Amino acid sequence: MWKADKWTEYELIDTSNGERLERWGKHILIRPDPQVIWKNVKQDKRWSEPDGTYKRSSAGGGAWKASSLPNEWDISYGSLDLNFIIKPTGFKHTGLFPEQAVNWEWFSELIRSANRPIKVLNLFAYTGGATIACAKAGASVCHVDASKGMVAQAKINAAKSGLSDAPIRYIVDDCKKFIEREIRRGNKYDAVIMDPPSYGRGPSGELWKLEDSIAEFISLCAEVLSNEPLFFLLNSYTTGLSASTMGYLLELILKPTLGGQVYSDEIGLPVTSTGSYLPCGASSRWTNTKLKGNLND
């Protein structure tokens, strides 16, 4: 497992009975997590004194029950000098996936060590965690997401991280249509980051189902890679798309023409109460073997 264990302002305190107890800066949240199937005793008193709890509705969706929770607040990821706005949404999310920090660390080192200009394409880019990590490491970034609100929040995160004037291009569009246009334009990128949803729709109602679309989409993205690609990162939070499955896809699609190596594993967060790590999705990474040193661990 690749472990996101360098946080100071985020903490996964405990997990039990389908829920997470988390600290986001100074605020304590309880959020549902269906993979938490164990029912250990909730000994930490913060289980009964959270600032906000997200409760699912039997009719679908859910809502926050908040006793002392602001609409938004800031947290930082000190290891890379990144800052984020946290905004609890009606879909249990907060605008940030803290487990992705392990990938931020990985590709930030690759970018810094490349000793050349690196152009990154970040697809399904959400609120820009990967975007600002790449920009902070010195890359130029094209940030693409179908949600205008998420792209707006990504711009705020960039500003909070001192990257208002960084070479970041923000695009609100369907990712597949954008890639098709980039191919026609002849635009190339040295790295691709892809964090696709299990299901989704583009701005014009375009339907996305991950298992049906991902192989074709990876092949499409391979067409915009430069002559000296640095890395390709594929993330998944879909149980049917395991780390090994994603790794097989990258091996099948990228290695025949690009060579390089593929590494795949679960990503996870440390749980303070137990000392164990909670699996939080999976990632598969392709890298160019010309890189010096082992930057894939």
XYZ file of C-alpha atoms in Angstrom:
297
model
C 0.000 0.000 0.000
C 1.112 3.569 -0.767
C 0.490 5.530 2.439
C -0.456 9.184 2.761
C 1.171 9.589 6.166
C 2.696 13.088 6.035
C -0.410 15.078 7.004
C -0.464 17.255 10.104
C -3.720 19.191 9.520
C -5.744 16.140 8.506
C -6.156 13.068 10.703
C -8.211 9.897 10.377
C -8.836 9.417 14.087
C -10.957 6.264 14.077
C -13.286 4.117 11.958
C -16.276 2.009 13.040
C -19.689 0.820 11.901
C -19.642 2.384 8.455
C -18.203 5.745 9.543
C -14.976 7.720 9.735
C -14.038 10.072 12.574
C -11.776 12.732 11.057
C -9.982 15.939 11.974
C -9.839 18.564 9.228
C -7.720 21.337 10.698
C -9.492 22.262 13.955
C -12.822 20.672 13.002
C -14.010 17.149 13.768
C -16.229 15.439 11.189
C -18.034 12.118 10.996
C -18.630 10.850 7.471
C -19.993 7.567 6.090
C -17.633 5.030 4.531
C -19.304 1.804 3.316
C -16.101 -0.215 3.408
C -15.836 0.246 7.193
C -17.643 -3.016 7.944
C -16.170 -3.545 11.420
C -18.002 -2.483 14.579
C -15.284 -1.872 17.116
C -16.101 0.124 20.244
C -16.002 3.898 19.680
C -13.761 4.869 22.578
C -12.665 8.324 21.434
C -14.977 10.921 23.014
C -14.972 12.948 19.801
C -17.402 10.418 18.320
C -20.052 12.018 20.525
C -18.802 15.617 20.144
C -18.214 16.250 16.420
C -18.493 19.631 14.759
C -20.409 18.033 11.898
C -21.914 14.661 10.982
C -23.082 13.626 7.527
C -26.179 11.422 7.631
C -27.493 9.575 4.608
C -31.210 9.725 3.801
C -33.287 6.637 3.068
C -34.700 8.587 0.110
C -31.194 9.092 -1.314
C -28.469 11.645 -0.740
C -28.063 13.066 2.720
C -27.265 16.162 4.739
C -24.876 17.558 7.308
C -25.913 17.873 10.933
C -23.593 20.585 12.177
C -23.405 22.023 15.670
C -20.409 24.333 15.208
C -19.197 23.958 11.645
C -18.387 26.957 9.415
C -19.347 26.925 5.739
C -15.682 26.664 4.797
C -12.195 26.813 6.284
C -8.567 26.273 5.241
C -6.070 23.493 5.805
C -2.520 23.061 4.559
C -0.305 20.194 3.435
C 2.984 21.350 4.837
C 5.245 18.808 3.161
C 4.655 20.459 -0.233
C 3.495 23.916 0.960
C -0.039 23.473 -0.412
C -3.201 25.125 0.918
C -6.828 24.135 0.397
C -10.293 25.412 1.118
C -12.490 22.790 2.828
C -16.192 23.000 2.011
C -18.536 20.204 3.155
C -20.946 19.367 0.316
C -24.339 17.704 0.066
C -22.623 14.528 -1.140
C -20.537 13.933 2.052
C -17.353 15.235 0.401
C -15.211 18.105 1.652
C -13.524 19.193 -1.574
C -10.336 17.225 -0.933
C -9.232 13.569 -0.972
C -6.371 13.483 1.571
C -5.157 10.018 0.528
C -4.067 11.516 -2.809
C -1.199 13.244 -1.000
C 0.878 10.103 -1.517
C 0.573 10.646 -5.273
C 1.314 14.369 -4.954
C 4.593 13.469 -3.253
C 5.465 10.932 -5.945
C 4.937 13.025 -9.042
C 6.285 16.209 -7.417
C 9.626 14.453 -7.041
C 9.485 13.248 -10.646
C 8.794 16.780 -11.920
C 11.549 18.359 -9.824
C 14.045 15.694 -10.899
C 13.257 15.928 -14.623
C 15.452 19.017 -15.096
C 13.346 20.195 -18.034
C 10.000 21.929 -18.547
C 7.132 19.542 -17.836
C 3.616 20.003 -19.194
C 0.900 18.113 -17.269
C -2.677 17.305 -18.259
C -4.926 16.779 -15.210
C -8.268 15.220 -16.193
C -11.347 14.989 -13.952
C -9.271 17.417 -11.940
C -11.885 18.277 -9.261
C -10.666 21.020 -6.898
C -7.083 20.830 -8.066
C -5.055 18.983 -5.446
C -2.908 17.364 -8.127
C -2.917 20.546 -10.216
C -1.408 22.745 -7.531
C 1.064 20.036 -6.457
C 2.348 19.839 -10.051
C 2.486 23.627 -10.381
C 4.285 23.985 -7.063
C 6.893 21.471 -8.312
C 7.472 23.650 -11.379
C 5.225 22.154 -14.071
C 2.725 23.910 -16.309
C -0.728 22.348 -15.970
C -3.913 22.042 -17.986
C -6.735 21.451 -15.467
C -9.920 19.945 -16.961
C -13.192 19.218 -15.153
C -16.846 19.255 -16.210
C -17.967 21.125 -13.068
C -17.686 24.899 -13.184
C -17.953 25.060 -9.392
C -15.085 22.614 -8.854
C -12.864 24.516 -11.289
C -13.655 27.748 -9.443
C -12.610 26.116 -6.165
C -9.402 24.876 -7.807
C -8.524 28.471 -8.690
C -9.029 29.467 -5.056
C -6.793 26.606 -3.898
C -4.097 27.723 -6.328
C -4.299 31.296 -5.043
C -4.086 30.125 -1.425
C -0.965 28.158 -2.362
C 0.719 31.201 -3.885
C 0.070 30.035 -7.453
C -2.249 32.743 -8.804
C 0.262 33.535 -11.543
C 1.417 29.951 -12.133
C 1.084 28.508 -15.669
C -2.229 26.757 -15.033
C -4.895 26.615 -17.736
C -8.399 25.948 -16.376
C -10.920 24.231 -18.672
C -14.598 23.480 -17.937
C -15.429 20.698 -20.391
C -16.170 17.041 -20.946
C -12.770 15.350 -20.684
C -13.221 13.029 -23.665
C -14.293 15.852 -25.976
C -11.389 17.973 -24.778
C -8.865 15.189 -25.497
C -10.303 14.677 -28.968
C -9.822 18.373 -29.704
C -6.261 18.325 -28.339
C -5.429 15.440 -30.672
C -6.749 17.397 -33.639
C -4.771 20.461 -32.530
C -1.589 18.436 -32.138
C -1.086 19.502 -28.518
C 1.172 17.247 -26.452
C 1.804 16.688 -22.722
C 4.670 15.148 -20.780
C 2.378 13.686 -18.122
C -1.262 12.723 -17.683
C -3.156 12.467 -14.389
C -6.557 10.833 -14.562
C -8.971 10.586 -11.621
C -12.224 9.503 -13.295
C -15.539 9.071 -11.447
C -17.390 5.765 -11.433
C -20.347 7.481 -13.076
C -20.844 10.986 -14.316
C -22.154 13.372 -16.913
C -20.411 16.120 -18.852
C -21.678 19.708 -19.219
C -23.989 18.654 -22.081
C -25.222 15.444 -20.459
C -22.469 13.153 -21.758
C -22.682 9.832 -19.876
C -19.561 8.323 -18.296
C -19.402 4.799 -16.835
C -15.881 3.913 -15.776
C -15.674 0.194 -16.573
C -17.182 0.682 -20.018
C -15.092 3.699 -20.978
C -11.695 3.571 -19.291
C -9.686 1.393 -21.728
C -10.719 3.470 -24.736
C -10.052 6.671 -22.818
C -6.519 5.650 -21.784
C -5.766 4.853 -25.433
C -7.087 8.266 -26.420
C -4.952 10.011 -23.791
C -1.848 8.143 -24.966
C -2.178 10.065 -28.236
C -1.460 13.386 -26.502
C 1.731 12.200 -24.780
C 4.936 13.896 -25.889
C 7.994 12.185 -27.365
C 9.535 12.157 -23.868
C 6.650 11.388 -21.504
C 7.459 11.504 -17.816
C 4.540 9.743 -16.131
C 0.937 8.602 -16.411
C -1.201 8.287 -13.253
C -4.573 6.544 -13.127
C -6.678 6.638 -9.940
C -9.798 4.647 -9.087
C -12.347 4.627 -6.282
C -14.447 1.985 -8.050
C -14.363 -1.442 -6.389
C -14.616 -3.186 -9.761
C -11.434 -1.494 -11.000
C -8.640 -2.764 -8.769
C -5.032 -1.654 -8.739
C -4.059 -4.817 -10.623
C -6.732 -4.252 -13.261
C -5.588 -0.683 -13.817
C -1.994 -1.823 -13.967
C -2.867 -4.390 -16.609
C -4.562 -1.670 -18.688
C -1.491 0.572 -18.538
C 0.800 -2.361 -19.360
C -1.378 -3.283 -22.336
C -1.872 0.227 -23.710
C 1.292 2.183 -22.836
C 4.223 -0.208 -22.610
C 4.201 -1.600 -26.190
C 5.051 1.834 -27.619
C 6.546 3.680 -24.634
C 8.374 0.973 -22.689
C 8.853 2.077 -19.109
C 7.483 0.437 -15.992
C 4.048 0.172 -14.376
C 3.492 0.104 -10.603
C 0.077 -0.393 -8.994
C -1.178 -0.536 -5.426
C -3.869 0.545 -3.009
C -3.553 4.004 -1.449
C -4.445 4.521 2.192
C -4.535 6.685 5.292
C -3.200 5.883 8.775
C -5.852 5.393 11.467
C -4.661 6.931 14.713
C -6.694 4.720 17.051
C -5.391 1.414 15.674
C -2.114 2.200 13.926
C -3.451 0.419 10.841
C -4.125 1.890 7.405
C -7.541 2.330 5.796
C -7.624 1.510 2.050
C -8.972 4.542 0.160
C -8.904 3.544 -3.488
C -6.090 2.491 -5.784
C -3.571 3.969 -8.187
C -1.542 2.761 -11.128
C 1.581 4.621 -12.239
C 3.543 4.409 -15.469
C 7.004 5.980 -15.540
C 9.818 6.311 -18.028
C 12.686 3.963 -17.080
C 15.253 6.594 -18.131
C 14.637 8.302 -14.799
C 17.471 7.960 -12.312
C 16.788 6.403 -8.935
C 13.752 4.563 -7.626
C 11.035 7.206 -7.499
C 8.163 4.735 -7.695
C 8.038 3.522 -4.107
